[in-house]
């Protein structure tokens, strides 16, 4: 498939994520799952993307002051992008460790902040990049290949 | 066998074309077109929600009439434990079983006994299997089908164990044919059912080829004749002739009965299809990974809440609880009995359970993406009222129906009204404009302004 063909049959969906809104939390990930299923994407891929999307969404709800999730789908791959404004991550290597968390007590009382978010996203994706600037915000991108 | 047999069907005569059922269907399987409801066969899971909600009783569950047992030389009744909760002042299960015999059955075998076996099989499988957790009970056929349609990622979690009904049929036929030295071909086993999905599961099993059950008679149909014979029967028969299920097996009729019988710590039992969907979403999102076993039942209250049960489900539930509390339970199964059963019977589901990707827009992913974009565009133009007047359950599913070619934009009454307003506006404008080059005036027209 040429680059042009891929561009012609690709789509983008954008979701706004609100900080601290736990009633809405998980909605974007749910919508992404439904979307991928309607597109007929393989069940295993759908599951991996939705887990990653949920974790990223929760991270934004808990830690950031708001952000955007973008999902790009073309016949070969799904690219998931999350960008937020917020405190950023001081030590990314530490944040990628399972069990490490800086979540507030309130978030923990709700059952979040187990320190599995980022490691989970990485585990689920085929390609994973994270960039962060302290005091500005965090961007992450995860790629999922669609096996055909 | 038809590819899509369904017990749940529509009585077209009675259907008024209202939108109650389309809004309640958990798989969006119903549309109203040309003033009548249509069930999309690929999507229907026979949960019976539409039967409960239809104010005109136009949704029905097709089951077998009692007379159908006469197709067989020997007839066995397989009563669901829900049946016991239908009768006022019930103190003795045997009385119900003897009543069934009086209706023309040669033998009665409790499905609750089948449940006793399923419990033991599940315990063994949980002990030595590394299947994905939580293991999801496959006892409720509507939930198995729901998973095929809406949660295909969870198919590997389904317990690959036959249902209590199937186990009861296999065991009852084997024992009867041994005892009376008759061929199994001559024995018909009939499930006494509160459940429409079970009827479908008999005709069209999921996970194996052929059901050992030969038909299903609804509790609604059998309640009348059965209560009559129960009243007339003198309870002089030998006690315990048919009754052999433990109280734990009987408890399966109520929500939570299955998990209680498993004696396990990390389990969860949820009933009512909307609640089950919410929890399955959690499981699918890996958010309940510490759970070992999940029991999901489509009907509120469990099988006692089945659409073909006679008694109010809460009343039946309470009655069953009392009955279980007081009952002198027959002996639980010995490990030996369980070993033997594992040897003799087909207790596992031996065929793969396949996903039913009915929500998919197109087989070709590029095409699907294009359709999805078209769908989003159409959806953006719709009023977002989810009123159902177009015959689709929501604006989103309506947009989907348009893209699939099953509906057109002006089936939306809001869009239609908008269009009519624009057309009317255009007509007024047209009628206002006087054709140029026309000299005279039509009758009744005012004098044109004089040129000053």
XYZ file of C-alpha atoms in Angstrom:
600
model
C 0.000 0.000 0.000
C 1.390 3.378 -0.972
C 1.550 6.291 1.394
C -1.182 8.001 -0.587
C -3.540 5.036 -0.268
C -2.951 4.979 3.436
C -3.729 8.650 3.753
C -6.901 8.202 1.769
C -8.263 5.563 4.053
C -7.260 6.836 7.436
C -9.174 8.629 10.129
C -8.538 10.687 13.221
C -10.660 11.036 16.326
C -9.973 13.550 19.050
C -11.135 13.384 22.650
C -10.797 16.086 25.276
C -9.899 14.909 28.741
C -10.907 16.872 31.824
C -8.753 16.961 34.896
C -10.204 15.459 38.066
C -13.506 14.418 36.508
C -13.863 10.872 37.755
C -17.449 10.476 36.545
C -16.368 10.949 32.943
C -13.091 9.107 33.335
C -12.836 6.115 31.011
C -15.358 7.435 28.513
C -12.794 8.214 25.828
C -11.240 4.765 26.170
C -14.705 3.215 25.936
C -15.509 5.145 22.792
C -12.200 4.170 21.239
C -12.932 0.509 21.917
C -16.349 0.750 20.296
C -14.905 2.554 17.299
C -12.172 -0.033 16.725
C -14.625 -2.878 17.023
C -16.898 -1.337 14.407
C -13.915 -1.022 12.130
C -13.454 -4.756 12.437
C -10.005 -4.559 14.072
C -8.756 -7.853 15.526
C -10.106 -8.472 19.050
C -6.640 -8.799 20.604
C -5.511 -5.455 19.176
C -8.748 -3.807 20.325
C -8.136 -5.074 23.826
C -4.539 -3.811 23.921
C -5.452 -0.379 22.578
C -8.349 0.031 24.989
C -6.229 -0.901 27.991
C -3.548 1.604 26.939
C -6.156 4.275 26.224
C -7.780 3.749 29.605
C -4.479 4.007 31.464
C -3.456 7.145 29.584
C -6.862 8.709 30.127
C -6.746 7.977 33.850
C -3.231 9.419 34.077
C -4.501 12.636 32.563
C -7.541 12.779 34.835
C -5.426 12.168 37.945
C -2.229 14.110 37.271
C -2.735 16.749 34.584
C -4.836 19.869 34.359
C -6.367 18.611 31.130
C -5.396 17.352 27.737
C -6.242 15.746 24.454
C -6.251 12.171 23.218
C -5.935 11.620 19.493
C -6.341 8.352 17.748
C -5.197 7.843 14.164
C -6.305 4.745 12.352
C -5.148 3.513 8.988
C -5.321 0.010 7.547
C -1.856 -0.862 8.873
C -1.628 0.645 12.305
C -3.296 2.513 15.113
C -1.428 5.456 16.564
C -2.506 6.696 19.932
C -1.382 10.138 21.048
C -1.970 11.779 24.409
C -0.894 15.306 25.222
C -1.539 17.103 28.457
C -0.789 20.294 30.283
C 0.374 19.771 33.817
C 3.232 19.126 36.188
C 5.120 16.841 33.811
C 7.215 13.898 34.945
C 10.509 14.546 36.672
C 12.102 11.150 36.262
C 10.617 9.183 33.387
C 12.686 6.084 34.087
C 11.278 5.954 37.607
C 7.735 6.603 36.348
C 8.075 3.630 34.015
C 8.783 1.313 36.973
C 5.886 -0.922 37.998
C 4.434 0.216 41.302
C 5.899 3.713 41.292
C 3.209 6.369 41.650
C 2.796 9.988 42.622
C -1.012 9.852 42.734
C -2.817 11.776 45.468
C -4.444 10.023 48.404
C -7.821 10.918 46.939
C -7.051 9.125 43.674
C -5.714 6.150 45.604
C -8.880 5.966 47.678
C -10.763 5.643 44.411
C -8.572 2.682 43.564
C -6.252 4.411 41.134
C -2.578 5.227 41.395
C -1.217 1.689 41.630
C 1.772 2.717 39.584
C 0.935 0.393 36.722
C -0.319 2.924 34.180
C 2.733 3.750 32.102
C 4.295 0.275 32.283
C 0.964 -1.151 31.160
C 0.737 1.173 28.158
C 4.249 0.219 27.133
C 3.525 -3.488 27.570
C 0.408 -3.284 25.399
C 1.891 -1.297 22.517
C 4.266 -2.222 19.708
C 6.037 1.096 19.885
C 6.058 3.588 22.716
C 7.526 7.074 23.139
C 7.086 9.391 26.089
C 8.345 12.947 26.446
C 7.775 15.254 29.357
C 8.766 18.684 30.534
C 8.458 19.578 34.202
C 5.923 22.325 34.752
C 4.676 22.137 31.151
C 3.185 18.758 30.432
C 3.585 15.280 29.015
C 3.177 13.753 25.564
C 3.067 10.107 24.803
C 2.618 8.141 21.648
C 1.875 4.453 21.340
C 1.686 2.494 18.113
C -0.207 -0.726 17.551
C 0.300 -2.735 14.391
C -2.772 -4.225 12.803
C -1.980 -7.767 11.812
C -3.804 -8.806 8.673
C -30.524 -26.587 11.147
C -31.019 -22.887 10.547
C -27.967 -20.762 11.101
C -29.900 -18.303 13.190
C -32.693 -19.963 15.065
C -34.280 -17.804 17.714
C -36.838 -18.551 20.352
C -37.625 -14.850 20.688
C -39.875 -13.811 17.818
C -42.354 -11.157 16.868
C -46.125 -11.502 16.643
C -46.530 -9.082 13.756
C -50.270 -8.698 14.257
C -49.825 -7.374 17.761
C -46.856 -5.087 17.061
C -47.869 -1.418 17.100
C -44.507 -0.170 15.894
C -43.740 1.675 19.130
C -40.129 2.082 20.160
C -40.060 0.449 23.585
C -38.189 -2.664 22.511
C -35.556 -0.990 20.354
C -34.477 1.158 23.277
C -34.162 -1.777 25.673
C -32.293 -4.254 23.482
C -28.717 -4.731 24.787
C -27.300 -5.633 21.377
C -29.302 -3.048 19.362
C -30.861 -5.940 17.477
C -34.295 -4.449 16.813
C -35.423 -1.824 14.316
C -38.885 -0.532 13.556
C -39.442 -0.379 9.808
C -42.750 0.181 8.028
C -44.536 0.328 11.346
C -43.379 -3.053 12.635
C -40.453 -4.247 14.698
C -37.811 -6.386 12.997
C -35.335 -8.509 14.907
C -31.883 -8.649 13.345
C -31.207 -12.359 13.678
C -27.400 -12.134 13.746
C -27.497 -9.776 16.712
C -30.293 -11.227 18.852
C -29.068 -13.089 21.949
C -32.517 -14.239 23.125
C -32.178 -12.465 26.466
C -35.908 -11.715 26.536
C -35.606 -8.033 27.497
C -37.995 -7.110 24.666
C -40.537 -9.667 25.867
C -40.600 -7.987 29.249
C -40.849 -4.428 27.939
C -43.379 -4.820 25.098
C -46.689 -3.274 26.230
C -48.628 -5.126 23.501
C -47.152 -8.573 24.187
C -46.008 -8.728 20.585
C -42.663 -10.266 21.524
C -42.943 -13.918 22.300
C -40.680 -16.839 23.098
C -41.424 -19.932 21.086
C -41.171 -23.164 23.083
C -42.495 -26.681 22.582
C -46.031 -27.635 23.588
C -46.445 -30.301 26.269
C -47.921 -32.623 23.627
C -44.594 -32.674 21.801
C -43.229 -35.166 24.332
C -45.311 -37.834 22.641
C -42.814 -37.970 19.779
C -40.779 -40.256 22.034
C -41.491 -43.647 23.467
C -39.943 -42.692 26.801
C -40.147 -39.193 28.180
C -37.964 -37.552 30.787
C -38.724 -34.179 32.377
C -35.782 -31.972 33.331
C -37.211 -29.301 35.629
C -35.157 -26.158 36.202
C -34.956 -25.476 39.951
C -36.812 -22.221 39.246
C -39.938 -24.357 38.835
C -40.025 -25.132 42.583
C -40.343 -21.457 43.461
C -43.531 -21.053 41.424
C -45.830 -22.763 43.906
C -47.332 -21.244 47.030
C -46.617 -23.013 50.297
C -44.148 -25.387 48.725
C -42.373 -27.474 51.320
C -41.492 -30.564 49.364
C -39.670 -30.639 46.023
C -40.662 -34.267 45.510
C -44.281 -33.157 45.227
C -43.454 -31.084 42.148
C -41.440 -33.908 40.620
C -44.188 -36.462 41.172
C -46.606 -33.955 39.634
C -44.500 -33.876 36.478
C -44.609 -37.665 36.325
C -48.399 -37.496 36.489
C -48.385 -35.220 33.443
C -47.065 -38.055 31.325
C -43.340 -38.287 31.916
C -41.722 -41.659 32.588
C -38.934 -40.175 34.624
C -37.999 -36.857 36.219
C -34.407 -35.723 36.615
C -33.576 -32.471 38.392
C -31.455 -29.976 36.482
C -30.255 -28.961 39.954
C -28.536 -32.352 40.049
C -26.840 -31.425 36.780
C -25.746 -28.228 38.507
C -24.195 -30.297 41.328
C -22.003 -31.984 38.725
C -21.143 -28.727 36.956
C -20.002 -27.285 40.295
C -17.582 -30.183 40.800
C -16.280 -29.977 37.206
C -15.711 -26.245 37.606
C -13.823 -26.737 40.881
C -11.509 -29.230 39.246
C -10.960 -27.094 36.211
C -10.227 -24.013 38.302
C -7.679 -25.969 40.342
C -5.487 -27.094 37.490
C -6.043 -24.740 34.629
C -4.134 -21.677 33.609
C -6.989 -20.221 31.585
C -7.346 -16.434 31.711
C -8.934 -15.062 34.880
C -11.625 -14.470 35.783
C -13.192 -17.640 34.458
C -16.657 -16.605 33.275
C -19.546 -18.984 33.847
C -21.058 -20.322 30.644
C -24.296 -21.396 32.337
C -26.430 -18.471 31.131
C -26.867 -18.855 27.359
C -27.835 -15.206 26.870
C -24.574 -14.086 28.495
C -22.530 -16.500 26.347
C -24.152 -14.964 23.267
C -23.717 -11.453 24.619
C -19.989 -12.140 24.923
C -19.867 -13.432 21.336
C -21.492 -10.245 20.061
C -20.244 -7.491 22.354
C -17.219 -8.843 24.234
C -15.386 -11.129 21.792
C -12.114 -10.474 23.652
C -13.552 -12.367 26.627
C -14.386 -15.600 24.802
C -11.211 -17.309 26.136
C -12.450 -16.586 29.682
C -15.645 -18.609 29.250
C -15.675 -21.859 31.243
C -15.649 -24.675 28.688
C -18.080 -26.763 30.701
C -21.536 -27.954 29.677
C -24.559 -26.338 31.306
C -26.486 -28.042 34.129
C -29.320 -28.656 31.645
C -27.052 -30.544 29.236
C -25.437 -32.562 32.029
C -28.866 -33.445 33.417
C -30.019 -34.633 29.976
C -26.915 -36.750 29.393
C -27.014 -38.367 32.823
C -30.786 -38.904 32.830
C -30.718 -40.605 29.419
C -27.734 -42.789 30.301
C -29.222 -43.915 33.615
C -32.688 -44.501 32.171
C -31.430 -46.532 29.245
C -29.234 -48.666 31.555
C -31.969 -49.271 34.106
C -34.751 -50.098 31.661
C -32.564 -51.558 28.937
C -33.926 -49.291 26.248
C -32.215 -47.463 23.423
C -31.277 -43.831 24.036
C -32.816 -43.017 20.674
C -36.227 -43.788 22.152
C -35.802 -41.404 25.077
C -36.812 -37.753 24.829
C -35.525 -35.302 27.447
C -37.518 -32.095 27.920
C -36.325 -29.058 29.811
C -38.970 -27.245 31.867
C -37.760 -23.728 31.232
C -38.103 -20.191 32.596
C -35.726 -19.062 29.836
C -36.078 -18.285 26.137
C -32.339 -18.422 25.495
C -32.251 -22.042 26.679
C -34.681 -22.972 23.922
C -32.303 -21.392 21.429
C -29.360 -23.128 23.097
C -31.061 -26.488 22.553
C -31.693 -25.880 18.865
C -28.462 -24.078 18.194
C -25.830 -24.931 20.804
C -22.702 -22.817 21.235
C -19.474 -24.689 21.932
C -20.634 -28.180 20.941
C -22.515 -29.850 18.101
C -25.691 -31.416 19.303
C -27.794 -30.907 22.394
C -28.876 -33.932 24.416
C -32.089 -32.110 25.209
C -34.945 -32.758 22.804
C -37.207 -29.845 23.567
C -38.191 -27.171 26.044
C -41.562 -26.586 27.656
C -42.107 -23.199 29.222
C -42.995 -22.916 32.899
C -45.828 -20.586 31.857
C -47.369 -23.383 29.781
C -46.932 -26.176 32.287
C -47.847 -24.210 35.414
C -51.624 -24.662 35.025
C -51.793 -28.396 34.378
C -49.003 -29.059 36.876
C -50.638 -27.197 39.743
C -53.874 -29.044 39.013
C -52.272 -32.493 39.269
C -50.298 -31.398 42.319
C -53.544 -30.500 44.050
C -55.172 -33.794 43.107
C -52.203 -36.022 43.802
C -52.244 -37.611 47.208
C -48.742 -37.460 48.605
C -48.725 -41.214 49.276
C -45.907 -41.999 46.857
C -42.581 -43.253 48.089
C -40.564 -40.229 49.186
C -37.329 -39.353 47.446
C -38.023 -41.252 44.257
C -36.867 -38.449 42.013
C -35.332 -35.877 44.309
C -31.562 -36.170 44.407
C -30.088 -32.676 44.018
C -28.391 -30.929 46.924
C -29.601 -27.598 48.236
C -26.615 -26.019 46.501
C -27.800 -27.288 43.143
C -31.306 -25.981 43.792
C -29.835 -22.609 44.774
C -28.600 -22.098 41.189
C -32.075 -20.774 40.366
C -31.274 -17.643 42.349
C -28.571 -15.174 41.420
C -25.340 -16.009 43.204
C -26.241 -19.679 43.621
C -23.489 -20.831 41.319
C -20.666 -18.906 42.994
C -21.906 -19.927 46.451
C -21.675 -23.563 45.476
C -18.053 -23.115 44.383
C -16.775 -22.137 47.859
C -14.276 -19.718 46.438
C -12.957 -16.426 47.742
C -12.506 -14.154 44.768
C -15.766 -14.423 42.957
C -18.432 -12.043 41.797
C -22.064 -12.696 40.871
C -24.024 -10.104 38.929
C -27.557 -10.310 37.596
C -29.596 -8.237 35.153
C -28.151 -7.798 31.701
C -27.386 -4.071 32.016
C -25.384 -4.650 35.196
C -23.626 -7.649 33.653
C -22.576 -5.484 30.679
C -21.068 -2.896 33.018
C -19.016 -5.515 34.833
C -17.930 -7.238 31.611
C -16.616 -3.863 30.462
C -14.542 -3.708 33.634
C -13.244 -7.227 33.093
C -12.429 -6.462 29.481
C -10.462 -3.397 30.566
C -8.350 -5.610 32.858
C -9.658 -3.776 35.884
C -10.878 -6.860 37.737
C -7.826 -9.022 37.241
C -7.793 -10.214 40.863
C -11.099 -11.967 40.278
C -11.109 -15.768 39.849
C -14.680 -16.492 38.869
C -17.529 -14.451 37.447
C -21.170 -15.492 37.325
C -23.291 -13.265 35.096
C -27.010 -13.912 34.703
C -29.070 -11.978 32.163
C -32.278 -11.891 34.180
C -32.793 -9.802 37.304
C -32.718 -12.147 40.285
C -31.196 -14.926 38.178
C -33.162 -17.705 36.457
C -36.187 -17.082 38.721
C -36.518 -13.798 36.807
C -36.726 -15.583 33.458
C -39.304 -14.284 30.970
C -41.141 -17.626 30.953
C -41.479 -17.946 34.722
C -44.984 -17.614 36.144
C -44.423 -16.176 39.599
C -43.053 -12.728 40.392
C -39.311 -13.202 40.540
C -38.831 -11.680 43.984
C -41.556 -13.839 45.468
C -40.101 -16.940 43.829
C -36.615 -16.022 45.003
C -37.710 -15.698 48.630
C -39.698 -18.925 48.488
C -36.692 -20.790 47.121
C -34.465 -19.384 49.840
C -36.867 -20.640 52.509
C -37.152 -24.004 50.799
C -33.379 -24.374 50.593
C -32.983 -23.376 54.214
C -35.402 -26.041 55.409
C -34.673 -28.798 52.965
C -33.075 -32.044 53.967
C -30.366 -32.154 51.404
C -29.558 -35.397 49.654
C -25.930 -36.441 49.956
C -23.410 -34.355 48.030
C -21.565 -36.024 45.177
C -18.659 -38.222 46.155
C -15.283 -37.738 44.418
C -15.833 -41.201 42.941
C -19.141 -40.162 41.344
C -17.466 -37.112 39.872
C -14.570 -39.198 38.491
C -17.011 -41.605 36.881
C -19.018 -38.774 35.343
C -15.857 -37.271 33.876
C -15.162 -40.668 32.282
C -18.614 -41.285 30.859
C -20.033 -37.939 29.802
C -19.141 -35.164 27.389
C -18.823 -32.570 30.086
C -16.634 -30.110 28.216
C -17.422 -27.761 25.401
C -15.397 -29.320 22.609
C -15.961 -26.807 19.843
C -14.487 -23.320 19.670
C -16.827 -20.505 20.596
C -16.518 -18.008 17.768
C -16.929 -14.248 17.951
C -19.876 -12.752 16.081
C -18.513 -9.497 14.735
C -21.950 -8.136 13.848
C -21.057 -4.570 14.773
C -18.353 -4.487 12.085
C -19.025 -1.940 9.325
C -17.138 -3.715 6.557
C -14.840 -6.699 6.033
C -12.303 -4.459 4.355
C -10.686 -2.149 6.849
C -10.113 0.728 4.405
C -13.765 0.558 3.462
C -14.744 0.375 7.127
C -12.730 3.513 7.872
C -14.455 5.363 5.041
C -17.866 4.252 6.254
C -16.974 5.265 9.783
C -16.053 8.759 8.627
C -19.305 8.999 6.711
C -21.115 7.805 9.815
C -19.460 10.458 11.969
C -20.436 13.136 9.435
C -24.073 12.014 9.377
C -24.153 11.695 13.150
C -22.859 15.248 13.512
C -25.877 16.508 11.557
C -28.454 14.570 13.565
C -30.360 16.210 16.446
C -28.917 13.859 19.090
C -32.270 13.311 20.807
C -32.080 9.504 20.614
C -35.875 9.597 20.330
C -36.175 6.389 18.342
C -38.836 7.769 15.988
C -36.728 6.811 12.982
C -36.956 3.192 14.109
C -33.321 2.908 15.211
C -32.490 2.887 18.924
C -30.263 5.998 18.926
C -29.001 8.729 16.609
C -25.670 6.913 16.441
C -27.182 3.609 15.409
C -29.371 5.505 12.933
C -26.249 7.001 11.335
C -24.867 3.477 11.200
C -28.052 2.186 9.547
C -27.828 4.905 6.890
C -24.215 4.000 6.109
C -25.169 0.333 5.908
C -27.962 1.272 3.502
C -30.870 0.283 5.743
C -32.251 3.750 6.372
C -32.302 7.185 4.808
C -31.710 10.593 6.323
C -35.364 11.662 6.156
C -36.511 8.790 8.339
C -35.452 11.245 11.048
C -38.551 13.328 11.797
C -36.478 16.317 12.916
C -34.490 16.259 9.677
C -37.712 15.820 7.733
C -39.327 18.777 9.464
C -36.286 20.891 8.746
C -36.436 19.894 5.095
C -40.156 20.667 4.907
C -39.544 24.095 6.430
C -36.865 24.857 3.833
C -39.098 23.628 1.019
C -42.037 25.670 2.313
C -39.805 28.725 2.512
C -38.701 28.145 -1.050
C -42.299 27.798 -2.187
C -43.254 31.089 -0.559
C -40.321 32.738 -2.249
C -41.315 31.202 -5.550
C -44.929 32.283 -5.249
C -43.821 35.820 -4.363
C -41.749 36.239 -7.476
C -43.757 37.502 -10.431
C -42.533 36.112 -13.705
C -40.896 38.883 -15.707
C -42.462 39.681 -19.040
C -45.902 38.977 -17.721
C -48.209 41.829 -18.470
C -51.550 41.150 -16.954
C -52.503 40.217 -13.430
C -54.165 37.115 -12.213
C -57.661 37.421 -10.833
C -57.663 38.818 -7.291
C -54.171 40.269 -7.474
C -53.773 43.839 -6.241
C -53.003 46.708 -8.472
C -49.303 46.955 -9.014
C -47.650 50.133 -7.836
C -47.822 52.870 -10.383
C -44.504 54.015 -11.648
C -43.928 57.453 -10.231
